[in-house]
Amino acid sequence: MGNRPEELRALLDSVAEQDGDPIEVVVVGNGSPVPDVPEGVRTVELPENLGIPGGRNVGIEAFGPGGQDVDILLFLDDDGLLARHDTAELCREAFAADPQLGIISFRIADPETGETQRRHVPRLRAADPMRSSRVTTFLGGANAVRTKVLGEVGGLPAEFFYAHEETDLAWRALDAGWLIDYRSDMVLFHPTTAPSRHAVYHRMVARNRVWLARRNLPAPLVPVYLGVWLLLTLARRPSRPALAAWFGGFKEGWTTPCGPRRPMRWHTVWRLTRLGRPPVI
């Protein structure tokens, strides 16, 4: 968004310091000018904010249609920082070792405390963030994606703007037979924050949760999935304004177009269940 030039420069420096072959970098200004960047870093400045998935899709296309000019794409938040010099090499090794591996989710850790927030571990059993595992979704601001996945199932859902766009892509990738790994040894330093800091958080989370279900789940699971999330939301006792925004978004999710519906196969439902996260929660 152009308002963190120092953090962006630190991130770009950490990418440049990676072991192995140099990494080609594109910085997308999502409705804002791009600050000064090191020589060799390409930039794209969009006239308006397309949202997180829309901006990332533009970044993908900067590497050819569907990113096809490269084998792997890294997506990194501009206020993040690669903690180690071998992260790119670890990515290359992981993808080379497993042809079915489609997406890698990095571990996000606070640079001061080393803490990994529970919400940054993309599985239900999140008590031990140091345990790597197969997972059913990934973190949007710290990940690596094989471009063959994007060529097969498409990019991120731009209409989501913010929230749940990663799970939408993850479910489509899993339905196509790809695997997703959470790797605790691939670390992005990122300050600890609360997702609710975004003014649109409660509305977008609710709306996109409905869209996610409508787009991807077999019809019998749609009401189950959304019913469970309704109960979980109420159990968390949000403030009255937050709850009003959530219900507004929930209604919007049912009354507005969600994009193409491509329900996953029941075999994929079983795969998700075996991985510890059945698509009802």
XYZ file of N, CA and C in Angstrom:
843
model
N 0.818 -1.213 0.000
C 0.000 0.000 0.000
C 0.854 1.268 0.000
N 2.170 1.131 -0.023
C 3.056 2.267 -0.146
C 3.341 3.028 1.128
N 2.861 2.517 2.273
C 3.030 3.269 3.527
C 4.044 2.632 4.474
N 4.850 1.671 3.953
C 5.864 1.030 4.794
C 7.178 0.914 4.015
N 7.744 2.035 3.586
C 8.938 1.953 2.727
C 10.133 1.309 3.408
N 10.335 1.572 4.696
C 11.487 0.996 5.383
C 11.333 -0.518 5.519
N 10.132 -0.961 5.876
C 9.882 -2.391 6.012
C 10.019 -3.093 4.661
N 9.505 -2.447 3.602
C 9.622 -3.028 2.264
C 11.082 -3.193 1.871
N 11.893 -2.180 2.145
C 13.309 -2.263 1.783
C 13.997 -3.390 2.542
N 13.656 -3.554 3.821
C 14.246 -4.641 4.604
C 13.843 -6.003 4.034
N 12.585 -6.128 3.616
C 12.131 -7.384 3.006
C 12.908 -7.657 1.723
N 13.021 -6.649 0.859
C 13.718 -6.840 -0.405
C 15.178 -7.202 -0.174
N 15.797 -6.612 0.830
C 17.185 -6.962 1.157
C 17.277 -8.424 1.594
N 16.303 -8.877 2.373
C 16.336 -10.269 2.836
C 16.139 -11.247 1.682
N 15.386 -10.845 0.671
C 15.211 -11.686 -0.520
C 16.505 -11.716 -1.325
N 17.143 -10.558 -1.467
C 18.392 -10.485 -2.230
C 19.504 -11.293 -1.579
N 19.425 -11.479 -0.269
C 20.475 -12.198 0.466
C 20.261 -13.705 0.511
N 19.251 -14.209 -0.187
C 19.001 -15.639 -0.182
C 20.104 -16.403 -0.909
N 20.422 -17.584 -0.384
C 21.413 -18.447 -1.018
C 20.885 -18.946 -2.361
N 21.808 -19.369 -3.222
C 21.410 -19.953 -4.489
C 21.167 -18.917 -5.567
N 20.461 -19.333 -6.610
C 20.205 -18.447 -7.741
C 19.445 -17.207 -7.304
N 19.720 -16.055 -7.922
C 18.989 -14.829 -7.581
C 17.498 -14.980 -7.838
N 16.702 -14.283 -7.037
C 15.251 -14.326 -7.152
C 14.772 -13.082 -7.884
N 14.000 -13.288 -8.929
C 13.406 -12.160 -9.644
C 12.259 -11.609 -8.807
N 12.186 -10.293 -8.648
C 11.232 -9.683 -7.729
C 10.359 -8.667 -8.461
N 9.063 -8.699 -8.146
C 8.108 -7.693 -8.607
C 7.387 -7.134 -7.390
N 7.342 -5.811 -7.283
C 6.595 -5.136 -6.227
C 5.361 -4.496 -6.862
N 4.192 -4.827 -6.328
C 2.939 -4.284 -6.844
C 2.462 -3.166 -5.928
N 2.293 -1.976 -6.478
C 1.679 -0.873 -5.751
C 0.182 -0.949 -5.937
N -0.520 -1.373 -4.896
C -1.950 -1.656 -5.013
C -2.760 -0.376 -4.786
N -2.847 0.443 -5.852
C -3.537 1.713 -5.742
C -2.685 2.793 -5.111
N -1.366 2.606 -5.101
C -0.472 3.591 -4.491
C 0.867 3.558 -5.217
N 1.625 4.668 -5.162
C 2.962 4.667 -5.760
C 3.874 3.690 -5.021
N 4.818 3.129 -5.746
C 5.797 2.232 -5.142
C 6.993 3.060 -4.661
N 7.427 2.891 -3.411
C 8.617 3.616 -2.938
C 9.853 3.210 -3.738
N 10.944 3.907 -3.523
C 12.198 3.541 -4.177
C 12.568 2.104 -3.828
N 12.972 1.358 -4.841
C 13.350 -0.045 -4.645
C 14.735 -0.257 -5.242
N 15.427 -1.320 -4.839
C 16.774 -1.574 -5.369
C 16.758 -1.793 -6.883
N 17.890 -1.560 -7.490
C 18.034 -1.777 -8.929
C 17.745 -3.240 -9.257
N 17.019 -3.459 -10.330
C 16.684 -4.807 -10.761
C 15.328 -5.294 -10.287
N 14.742 -4.597 -9.314
C 13.397 -4.960 -8.839
C 12.366 -4.285 -9.738
N 11.496 -5.084 -10.329
C 10.450 -4.533 -11.185
C 9.279 -4.039 -10.343
N 8.559 -3.071 -10.858
C 7.406 -2.532 -10.138
C 6.203 -2.432 -11.059
N 5.030 -2.562 -10.456
C 3.761 -2.354 -11.148
C 2.916 -1.458 -10.250
N 2.454 -0.342 -10.772
C 1.617 0.564 -9.995
C 0.198 0.540 -10.543
N -0.747 0.117 -9.702
C -2.145 0.029 -10.113
C -2.872 1.332 -9.785
N -3.784 1.772 -10.648
C -4.487 3.036 -10.393
C -5.465 2.963 -9.234
N -5.861 1.752 -8.827
C -6.782 1.596 -7.704
C -6.424 0.345 -6.917
N -6.880 0.302 -5.682
C -6.644 -0.845 -4.808
C -7.555 -1.987 -5.235
N -6.977 -3.060 -5.731
C -7.746 -4.225 -6.182
C -7.968 -5.238 -5.070
N -7.511 -4.928 -3.863
C -7.597 -5.885 -2.779
C -6.410 -6.834 -2.806
N -6.291 -7.623 -1.754
C -5.139 -8.518 -1.628
C -5.075 -9.533 -2.769
N -6.133 -10.306 -3.036
C -6.015 -11.295 -4.116
C -5.872 -10.655 -5.486
N -6.578 -9.541 -5.723
C -6.452 -8.879 -7.016
C -5.047 -8.366 -7.263
N -4.435 -7.764 -6.238
C -3.067 -7.288 -6.371
C -2.083 -8.421 -6.587
N -2.267 -9.520 -5.891
C -1.357 -10.654 -6.057
C -1.518 -11.286 -7.436
N -2.737 -11.307 -7.958
C -2.934 -11.830 -9.312
C -2.167 -10.997 -10.337
N -2.127 -9.678 -10.149
C -1.333 -8.822 -11.033
C 0.143 -9.191 -10.932
N 0.603 -9.458 -9.717
C 1.979 -9.889 -9.541
C 2.272 -11.196 -10.247
N 1.327 -12.115 -10.207
C 1.490 -13.395 -10.912
C 1.685 -13.157 -12.406
N 0.819 -12.318 -12.990
C 0.860 -12.077 -14.431
C 2.137 -11.356 -14.858
N 2.819 -10.702 -13.930
C 4.087 -10.057 -14.260
C 5.155 -11.075 -14.642
N 4.932 -12.344 -14.310
C 5.852 -13.420 -14.667
C 5.309 -14.260 -15.821
N 4.528 -13.621 -16.687
C 3.925 -14.322 -17.808
C 2.531 -14.792 -17.450
N 1.727 -15.194 -18.444
C 0.355 -15.661 -18.184
C 0.337 -16.778 -17.144
N -0.366 -16.537 -16.028
C -0.406 -17.531 -14.962
C 0.937 -17.753 -14.294
N 1.892 -16.820 -14.496
C 3.224 -16.969 -13.904
C 4.092 -18.008 -14.574
N 3.746 -18.392 -15.817
C 4.383 -19.548 -16.452
C 5.863 -19.350 -16.794
N 6.367 -18.121 -16.708
C 7.785 -17.903 -17.007
C 8.705 -18.398 -15.897
N 8.146 -18.714 -14.737
C 8.938 -19.233 -13.614
C 8.274 -20.498 -13.084
N 9.005 -21.252 -12.270
C 8.476 -22.504 -11.716
C 7.776 -22.303 -10.381
N 8.274 -21.339 -9.584
C 7.765 -21.131 -8.231
C 7.579 -19.636 -8.015
N 6.498 -19.275 -7.342
C 6.252 -17.891 -6.954
C 6.210 -17.790 -5.438
N 6.930 -16.815 -4.873
C 6.832 -16.504 -3.449
C 5.925 -15.298 -3.284
N 5.046 -15.344 -2.295
C 4.215 -14.202 -1.934
C 4.601 -13.784 -0.518
N 5.053 -12.538 -0.366
C 5.568 -12.072 0.919
C 4.966 -10.719 1.262
N 4.417 -10.584 2.470
C 3.891 -9.302 2.930
C 5.007 -8.261 2.993
N 4.658 -7.011 2.682
C 5.689 -5.979 2.600
C 6.254 -5.571 3.951
N 5.596 -5.946 5.052
C 6.184 -5.674 6.370
C 6.763 -6.935 6.993
N 7.036 -7.926 6.145
C 7.691 -9.145 6.603
C 9.181 -9.107 6.302
N 9.880 -10.165 6.698
C 11.333 -10.235 6.534
C 11.728 -11.705 6.601
N 12.383 -12.202 5.563
C 12.842 -13.590 5.604
C 13.921 -13.733 6.670
N 13.686 -14.643 7.607
C 14.554 -14.748 8.785
C 15.874 -15.446 8.491
N 15.892 -16.288 7.456
C 17.083 -17.081 7.162
C 17.506 -16.868 5.717
N 18.753 -17.231 5.422
C 19.273 -17.069 4.061
C 18.996 -18.281 3.182
N 18.502 -19.368 3.769
C 18.337 -20.600 2.991
C 16.890 -20.912 2.645
N 15.975 -19.962 2.862
C 14.554 -20.250 2.643
C 14.269 -20.580 1.180
N 14.833 -19.827 0.256
C 14.602 -20.092 -1.166
C 15.132 -21.460 -1.557
N 16.318 -21.823 -1.034
C 16.875 -23.139 -1.341
C 16.018 -24.257 -0.759
N 15.493 -24.050 0.445
C 14.598 -25.045 1.033
C 13.349 -25.221 0.172
N 12.835 -24.120 -0.365
C 11.669 -24.210 -1.260
C 12.002 -25.023 -2.505
N 13.125 -24.695 -3.115
C 13.518 -25.419 -4.327
C 13.650 -26.916 -4.047
N 14.287 -27.250 -2.931
C 14.483 -28.663 -2.582
C 13.153 -29.356 -2.323
N 12.238 -28.682 -1.623
C 10.951 -29.294 -1.290
C 10.135 -29.584 -2.541
N 10.063 -28.628 -3.448
C 9.290 -28.837 -4.670
C 9.942 -29.878 -5.571
N 11.271 -29.893 -5.624
C 11.964 -30.876 -6.453
C 11.779 -32.289 -5.914
N 11.687 -32.424 -4.597
C 11.584 -33.753 -3.977
C 10.183 -34.345 -4.084
N 9.161 -33.513 -4.259
C 7.780 -33.997 -4.259
C 7.005 -33.358 -5.402
N 6.845 -34.067 -6.521
C 6.150 -33.489 -7.681
C 4.699 -33.117 -7.402
N 4.083 -33.703 -6.375
C 2.682 -33.391 -6.074
C 2.539 -32.227 -5.090
N 3.653 -31.753 -4.557
C 3.596 -30.609 -3.648
C 3.298 -29.349 -4.449
N 2.177 -28.686 -4.122
C 1.771 -27.523 -4.885
C 1.984 -26.203 -4.183
N 1.853 -26.203 -2.843
C 1.920 -24.955 -2.081
C 2.661 -25.209 -0.772
N 3.482 -24.253 -0.364
C 4.152 -24.306 0.932
C 3.752 -23.076 1.731
N 3.314 -23.286 2.954
C 2.989 -22.198 3.866
C 4.134 -22.033 4.850
N 4.705 -20.822 4.930
C 5.818 -20.562 5.844
C 5.299 -20.366 7.272
N 6.210 -20.462 8.225
C 5.886 -20.091 9.610
C 6.120 -18.604 9.794
N 5.149 -17.910 10.363
C 5.278 -16.487 10.656
C 5.624 -16.330 12.132
N 6.664 -15.572 12.413
C 7.122 -15.380 13.798
C 7.367 -13.899 14.062
N 7.061 -13.468 15.284
C 7.334 -12.095 15.677
C 8.845 -11.889 15.769
N 9.394 -10.815 15.169
C 10.848 -10.629 15.184
C 11.429 -10.355 16.559
N 10.615 -9.860 17.490
C 11.116 -9.546 18.827
C 11.046 -10.747 19.761
N 9.930 -11.453 19.733
C 9.704 -12.538 20.688
C 9.907 -13.926 20.099
N 9.867 -14.030 18.769
C 9.924 -15.341 18.136
C 8.611 -16.083 18.186
N 7.578 -15.464 18.761
C 6.278 -16.121 18.921
C 5.567 -16.278 17.581
N 4.934 -17.422 17.406
C 4.051 -17.662 16.271
C 2.623 -17.702 16.775
N 1.794 -16.781 16.316
C 0.407 -16.747 16.757
C -0.324 -18.006 16.303
N -1.242 -18.460 17.130
C -1.987 -19.678 16.820
C -2.689 -19.587 15.470
N -3.211 -18.385 15.154
C -3.943 -18.228 13.898
C -3.030 -18.328 12.685
N -1.706 -18.277 12.903
C -0.767 -18.387 11.801
C -0.299 -19.815 11.556
N -0.858 -20.756 12.272
C -0.571 -22.171 12.019
C -1.806 -22.743 11.316
N -1.717 -23.044 10.031
C -2.914 -23.358 9.239
C -3.448 -24.776 9.420
N -3.748 -25.108 10.684
C -4.392 -26.395 10.987
C -5.101 -26.247 12.318
N -6.010 -27.174 12.635
C -6.752 -27.099 13.886
C -5.840 -27.371 15.087
N -4.945 -28.338 14.970
C -4.019 -28.663 16.057
C -2.804 -27.747 15.943
N -2.966 -26.544 16.486
C -1.982 -25.484 16.268
C -1.116 -25.208 17.488
N -1.176 -26.049 18.506
C -0.452 -25.764 19.752
C 1.058 -25.765 19.563
N 1.558 -26.561 18.611
C 2.993 -26.656 18.391
C 3.340 -26.096 17.017
N 3.672 -24.813 16.914
C 3.980 -24.226 15.607
C 5.291 -24.729 15.010
N 6.101 -25.421 15.816
C 7.373 -25.928 15.309
C 7.217 -27.262 14.582
N 6.015 -27.813 14.577
C 5.771 -29.090 13.888
C 5.323 -28.831 12.457
N 6.106 -29.283 11.497
C 5.714 -29.205 10.099
C 4.708 -30.311 9.789
N 3.838 -30.075 8.819
C 2.829 -31.086 8.496
C 2.151 -30.767 7.178
N 1.421 -31.754 6.655
C 0.485 -31.504 5.570
C -0.682 -30.712 6.138
N -1.203 -29.771 5.355
C -2.301 -28.925 5.812
C -3.317 -28.749 4.680
N -4.410 -28.045 4.990
C -5.483 -27.873 4.024
C -5.654 -26.429 3.563
N -4.828 -25.527 4.064
C -4.840 -24.149 3.592
C -3.449 -23.570 3.824
N -3.263 -22.280 3.572
C -1.941 -21.685 3.717
C -2.080 -20.206 4.059
N -0.972 -19.597 4.442
C -0.952 -18.194 4.832
C -0.641 -17.326 3.622
N -1.512 -16.342 3.358
C -1.383 -15.568 2.135
C -0.145 -14.705 2.061
N 0.374 -14.228 3.194
C 1.501 -13.307 3.178
C 2.849 -13.941 3.317
N 2.904 -15.283 3.312
C 4.189 -15.972 3.491
C 4.069 -17.380 2.922
N 4.248 -17.499 1.618
C 4.045 -18.807 1.000
C 4.791 -18.921 -0.313
N 4.856 -20.131 -0.816
C 5.422 -20.409 -2.137
C 4.441 -21.307 -2.880
N 4.217 -21.002 -4.154
C 3.245 -21.739 -4.960
C 3.904 -22.207 -6.252
N 3.731 -23.468 -6.585
C 4.190 -23.979 -7.875
C 3.283 -23.395 -8.962
N 3.850 -22.800 -9.981
C 3.014 -22.123 -10.971
C 2.155 -23.092 -11.775
N 2.512 -24.371 -11.800
C 1.644 -25.353 -12.455
C 0.276 -25.418 -11.770
N 0.244 -25.161 -10.465
C -1.024 -25.139 -9.742
C -1.907 -24.017 -10.275
N -1.332 -22.830 -10.400
C -2.095 -21.686 -10.894
C -2.549 -21.913 -12.326
N -1.709 -22.539 -13.138
C -2.093 -22.826 -14.513
C -3.238 -23.812 -14.604
N -3.326 -24.716 -13.608
C -4.364 -25.745 -13.632
C -5.671 -25.288 -13.005
N -5.607 -24.582 -11.883
C -6.846 -24.253 -11.154
C -7.174 -22.769 -11.155
N -6.284 -21.933 -11.714
C -6.531 -20.500 -11.740
C -5.915 -19.798 -10.544
N -6.007 -18.483 -10.560
C -5.394 -17.679 -9.516
C -6.294 -17.469 -8.318
N -6.003 -16.445 -7.553
C -6.781 -16.113 -6.361
C -8.096 -15.438 -6.774
N -9.158 -15.602 -5.984
C -10.449 -14.994 -6.325
C -10.445 -13.498 -6.043
N -10.276 -12.683 -7.071
C -10.114 -11.240 -6.890
C -11.325 -10.606 -6.224
N -12.511 -11.175 -6.461
C -13.726 -10.581 -5.904
C -13.775 -10.660 -4.375
N -12.959 -11.519 -3.769
C -12.945 -11.617 -2.307
C -12.359 -10.355 -1.670
N -11.432 -9.690 -2.338
C -10.786 -8.461 -1.901
C -9.907 -8.667 -0.662
N -10.469 -9.249 0.385
C -9.709 -9.496 1.615
C -10.398 -10.602 2.412
N -9.653 -11.610 2.802
C -10.083 -12.709 3.689
C -10.535 -13.946 2.918
N -9.955 -15.071 3.296
C -10.321 -16.414 2.837
C -9.947 -16.718 1.393
N -9.262 -15.779 0.716
C -8.888 -16.067 -0.670
C -7.889 -17.224 -0.755
N -7.049 -17.390 0.289
C -6.086 -18.492 0.283
C -6.792 -19.838 0.382
N -7.805 -19.926 1.238
C -8.512 -21.194 1.379
C -9.248 -21.559 0.103
N -9.797 -20.563 -0.591
C -10.458 -20.837 -1.864
C -9.479 -21.473 -2.844
N -8.280 -20.899 -2.969
C -7.273 -21.480 -3.859
C -6.812 -22.836 -3.348
N -6.636 -22.958 -2.042
C -6.171 -24.221 -1.468
C -7.152 -25.349 -1.742
N -8.443 -25.107 -1.557
C -9.434 -26.146 -1.802
C -9.445 -26.564 -3.269
N -9.307 -25.597 -4.181
C -9.268 -25.945 -5.598
C -8.022 -26.755 -5.931
N -6.896 -26.387 -5.320
C -5.661 -27.123 -5.558
C -5.755 -28.548 -5.018
N -6.284 -28.700 -3.821
C -6.443 -30.042 -3.240
C -7.399 -30.889 -4.066
N -8.438 -30.270 -4.580
C -9.402 -31.004 -5.409
C -8.759 -31.477 -6.712
N -7.733 -30.757 -7.161
C -7.018 -31.146 -8.378
C -5.898 -32.142 -8.097
N -5.733 -32.532 -6.829
C -4.748 -33.556 -6.495
C -3.429 -33.049 -5.952
N -3.292 -31.730 -5.759
C -2.057 -31.177 -5.230
C -2.011 -31.286 -3.706
N -0.812 -31.160 -3.145
C -0.607 -31.214 -1.705
C -0.136 -29.855 -1.199
N -0.389 -29.582 0.094
C 0.023 -28.336 0.730
C 0.785 -28.681 2.006
N 1.935 -28.070 2.183
C 2.754 -28.292 3.382
C 2.865 -27.014 4.204
N 2.831 -27.167 5.517
C 3.252 -26.108 6.448
C 4.646 -26.457 6.894
N 5.595 -25.516 6.700
C 6.997 -25.770 7.033
C 7.451 -24.789 8.105
N 7.761 -25.336 9.272
C 8.179 -24.484 10.388
C 9.585 -23.936 10.212
N 10.392 -24.553 9.317
C 11.767 -24.094 9.123
C 11.879 -22.995 8.073
N 10.792 -22.653 7.427
C 10.771 -21.548 6.463
C 10.052 -20.386 7.153
N 10.812 -19.396 7.597
C 10.285 -18.410 8.541
C 10.239 -17.014 7.912
N 9.105 -16.359 8.099
C 8.979 -14.943 7.789
C 8.762 -14.203 9.095
N 9.682 -13.300 9.425
C 9.462 -12.423 10.575
C 8.364 -11.415 10.230
N 7.425 -11.239 11.150
C 6.315 -10.302 10.937
C 5.809 -9.869 12.302
N 5.629 -8.567 12.518
C 5.152 -8.122 13.835
C 3.804 -8.751 14.192
N 3.642 -9.082 15.469
C 2.377 -9.638 15.937
C 1.279 -8.586 15.808
N 0.188 -8.969 15.149
C -0.938 -8.055 14.940
C -2.240 -8.803 15.132
N -3.331 -8.055 15.243
C -4.673 -8.637 15.303
C -5.356 -8.413 13.961
N -5.976 -9.440 13.378
C -6.624 -9.255 12.075
C -7.745 -8.234 12.123
N -8.355 -8.045 13.275
C -9.467 -7.113 13.406
C -9.034 -5.657 13.311
N -7.696 -5.412 13.128
C -7.247 -4.032 12.954
C -7.790 -3.433 11.662
N -8.160 -4.290 10.711
C -8.724 -3.813 9.458
C -10.197 -3.464 9.662
N -10.615 -2.285 9.205
C -11.985 -1.829 9.435
C -13.013 -2.743 8.794
N -12.624 -3.400 7.694
C -13.584 -4.244 6.964
C -13.550 -5.697 7.439
N -12.779 -5.980 8.473
C -12.510 -7.371 8.846
C -13.780 -8.194 9.046
N -14.661 -7.769 9.948
C -15.815 -8.600 10.319
C -16.756 -8.815 9.134
N -16.986 -7.775 8.335
C -17.884 -7.923 7.186
C -17.280 -8.840 6.135
N -16.005 -8.628 5.817
C -15.366 -9.421 4.774
C -15.221 -10.888 5.177
N -14.873 -11.122 6.438
C -14.722 -12.495 6.909
C -16.038 -13.260 6.757
N -17.144 -12.619 7.134
C -18.447 -13.286 7.046
C -18.888 -13.452 5.600
N -18.800 -12.387 4.811
C -19.235 -12.477 3.412
C -18.449 -13.529 2.658
N -17.120 -13.494 2.809
C -16.283 -14.402 2.046
C -16.395 -15.835 2.532
N -16.734 -16.023 3.806
C -16.967 -17.377 4.300
C -18.156 -17.991 3.559
N -19.199 -17.209 3.360
C -20.366 -17.692 2.611
C -19.980 -17.949 1.161
N -19.263 -17.016 0.565
C -18.841 -17.209 -0.821
C -17.972 -18.459 -0.967
N -17.064 -18.664 -0.018
C -16.186 -19.832 -0.049
C -17.008 -21.119 -0.090
N -18.008 -21.193 0.758
C -18.853 -22.385 0.805
C -19.676 -22.527 -0.460
N -20.285 -21.443 -0.911
C -21.126 -21.495 -2.103
C -20.330 -21.899 -3.339
N -19.089 -21.473 -3.416
C -18.255 -21.764 -4.583
C -17.704 -23.188 -4.581
N -17.389 -23.722 -3.402
C -16.524 -24.900 -3.357
C -17.097 -26.151 -2.717
N -18.103 -26.045 -1.873
C -18.547 -27.211 -1.116
C -19.704 -27.933 -1.799
N -19.765 -29.249 -1.655
C -20.972 -29.965 -2.083
C -22.189 -29.403 -1.350
N -23.316 -29.360 -2.026
C -24.502 -28.680 -1.489
C -24.871 -29.102 -0.066
N -24.834 -30.401 0.288
C -25.221 -30.766 1.654
C -24.318 -30.182 2.742
N -23.072 -29.854 2.395
C -22.136 -29.347 3.402
C -22.210 -27.839 3.590
N -22.823 -27.130 2.650
C -22.861 -25.669 2.743
C -23.538 -25.209 4.032
N -24.776 -25.662 4.346
C -25.406 -25.191 5.587
C -24.687 -25.683 6.840
N -24.077 -26.864 6.780
C -23.348 -27.387 7.943
C -22.130 -26.503 8.232
N -21.346 -26.240 7.205
C -20.146 -25.421 7.348
C -20.489 -24.037 7.888
N -21.476 -23.390 7.285
C -21.826 -22.031 7.698
C -22.514 -22.021 9.062
N -23.261 -23.076 9.384
C -23.874 -23.163 10.710
C -22.839 -23.287 11.809
N -21.806 -24.089 11.563
C -20.733 -24.233 12.538
C -20.038 -22.897 12.763
N -19.755 -22.164 11.673
C -19.061 -20.888 11.826
C -19.937 -19.824 12.468
N -21.241 -19.912 12.273
C -22.148 -19.001 12.964
C -22.071 -19.233 14.476
N -22.101 -20.496 14.883
C -22.027 -20.817 16.306
C -20.673 -20.419 16.907
N -19.585 -20.655 16.161
C -18.262 -20.271 16.654
C -18.150 -18.761 16.822
N -18.728 -18.034 15.888
C -18.689 -16.571 15.976
C -19.438 -16.084 17.207
N -20.609 -16.628 17.456
C -21.397 -16.238 18.624
C -20.685 -16.622 19.917
N -20.008 -17.781 19.904
C -19.310 -18.243 21.107
C -18.147 -17.329 21.479
N -17.589 -16.641 20.499
C -16.464 -15.737 20.761
C -16.917 -14.398 21.335
N -18.206 -14.176 21.398
C -18.800 -12.980 22.001
C -18.200 -11.684 21.463
N -18.308 -11.447 20.163
C -17.802 -10.176 19.625
C -18.635 -9.003 20.134
N -18.101 -7.805 20.005
C -18.840 -6.613 20.409
C -20.080 -6.455 19.544
N -21.013 -5.646 20.009
C -22.248 -5.445 19.254
C -21.971 -4.885 17.849
N -21.111 -3.833 17.703
C -20.814 -3.350 16.351
C -20.153 -4.412 15.465
N -19.244 -5.212 16.061
C -18.582 -6.252 15.288
C -19.586 -7.307 14.833
N -20.499 -7.671 15.727
C -21.490 -8.678 15.377
C -22.442 -8.153 14.301
N -22.802 -6.878 14.386
C -23.663 -6.288 13.365
C -22.972 -6.309 12.003
N -21.669 -5.980 11.991
C -20.918 -6.014 10.738
C -20.822 -7.443 10.209
N -20.631 -8.401 11.119
C -20.530 -9.804 10.708
C -21.838 -10.270 10.068
N -22.958 -9.992 10.708
C -24.236 -10.425 10.141
C -24.542 -9.700 8.831
N -24.097 -8.433 8.718
C -24.249 -7.734 7.455
C -23.477 -8.415 6.343
N -22.258 -8.837 6.641
C -21.461 -9.555 5.665
C -22.031 -10.925 5.346
N -22.561 -11.602 6.369
C -23.167 -12.926 6.168
C -24.341 -12.810 5.191
N -25.173 -11.811 5.382
C -26.293 -11.581 4.466
C -25.798 -11.259 3.064
N -24.778 -10.421 2.998
C -24.220 -10.036 1.699
C -23.685 -11.260 0.951
N -23.113 -12.201 1.686
C -22.585 -13.405 1.060
C -23.643 -14.226 0.354
N -24.874 -14.180 0.851
C -25.982 -14.925 0.248
C -26.663 -14.164 -0.887
N -26.584 -12.838 -0.854
C -27.378 -12.024 -1.781
C -26.569 -11.428 -2.931
N -25.264 -11.680 -2.968
C -24.421 -11.147 -4.030
C -23.725 -12.281 -4.770
N -23.360 -12.054 -6.045
C -22.679 -13.103 -6.812
C -21.345 -13.477 -6.179
N -21.032 -14.768 -6.192
C -19.806 -15.249 -5.554
C -18.794 -15.772 -6.563
N -19.109 -15.671 -7.851
C -18.220 -16.238 -8.858
C -18.642 -17.650 -9.205
N -17.899 -18.330 -10.061
C -18.302 -19.656 -10.534
C -18.336 -20.693 -9.418
N -19.344 -21.552 -9.453
C -19.456 -22.636 -8.480
C -18.856 -23.911 -9.067
N -17.846 -24.446 -8.371
C -17.201 -25.698 -8.781
C -17.036 -26.553 -7.525
N -18.088 -27.236 -7.086
C -18.003 -27.995 -5.825
C -16.947 -29.093 -5.886
N -16.209 -29.214 -4.803
C -15.176 -30.247 -4.727
C -15.788 -31.631 -4.714
N -14.998 -32.599 -5.119
C -15.439 -33.994 -5.108
C -15.527 -34.504 -3.667
N -16.368 -35.506 -3.456
C -16.469 -36.101 -2.127
C -15.152 -36.767 -1.731
N -14.390 -37.214 -2.722
C -13.058 -37.750 -2.425
C -12.185 -36.679 -1.775
N -12.318 -35.431 -2.236
C -11.545 -34.333 -1.649
C -12.029 -34.029 -0.234
N -13.336 -34.114 -0.011
C -13.873 -33.952 1.341
C -13.219 -34.968 2.280
N -13.079 -36.189 1.811
C -12.463 -37.233 2.626
C -10.977 -36.937 2.850
N -10.301 -36.445 1.815
C -8.887 -36.068 1.972
C -8.722 -34.990 3.029
N -9.567 -33.978 2.981
C -9.513 -32.911 3.976
C -9.762 -33.460 5.381
N -10.687 -34.381 5.483
C -11.002 -34.987 6.775
C -9.806 -35.773 7.301
N -9.167 -36.544 6.436
C -8.002 -37.330 6.846
C -6.840 -36.430 7.267
N -6.757 -35.251 6.666
C -5.714 -34.300 7.040
C -6.035 -33.543 8.336
N -7.199 -33.825 8.920
C -7.520 -33.245 10.208
C -8.411 -32.026 10.172
N -8.882 -31.641 8.974
C -9.753 -30.479 8.894
C -10.872 -30.731 7.903
N -11.899 -31.467 8.317
C -13.039 -31.671 7.404
C -13.663 -30.329 7.050
N -14.168 -30.165 5.833
C -14.675 -28.858 5.404
C -16.045 -28.521 5.983
N -16.145 -28.655 7.310
C -17.325 -28.166 8.025
C -16.873 -27.221 9.141
N -15.542 -26.956 9.180
C -14.997 -26.055 10.215
C -13.733 -25.399 9.697
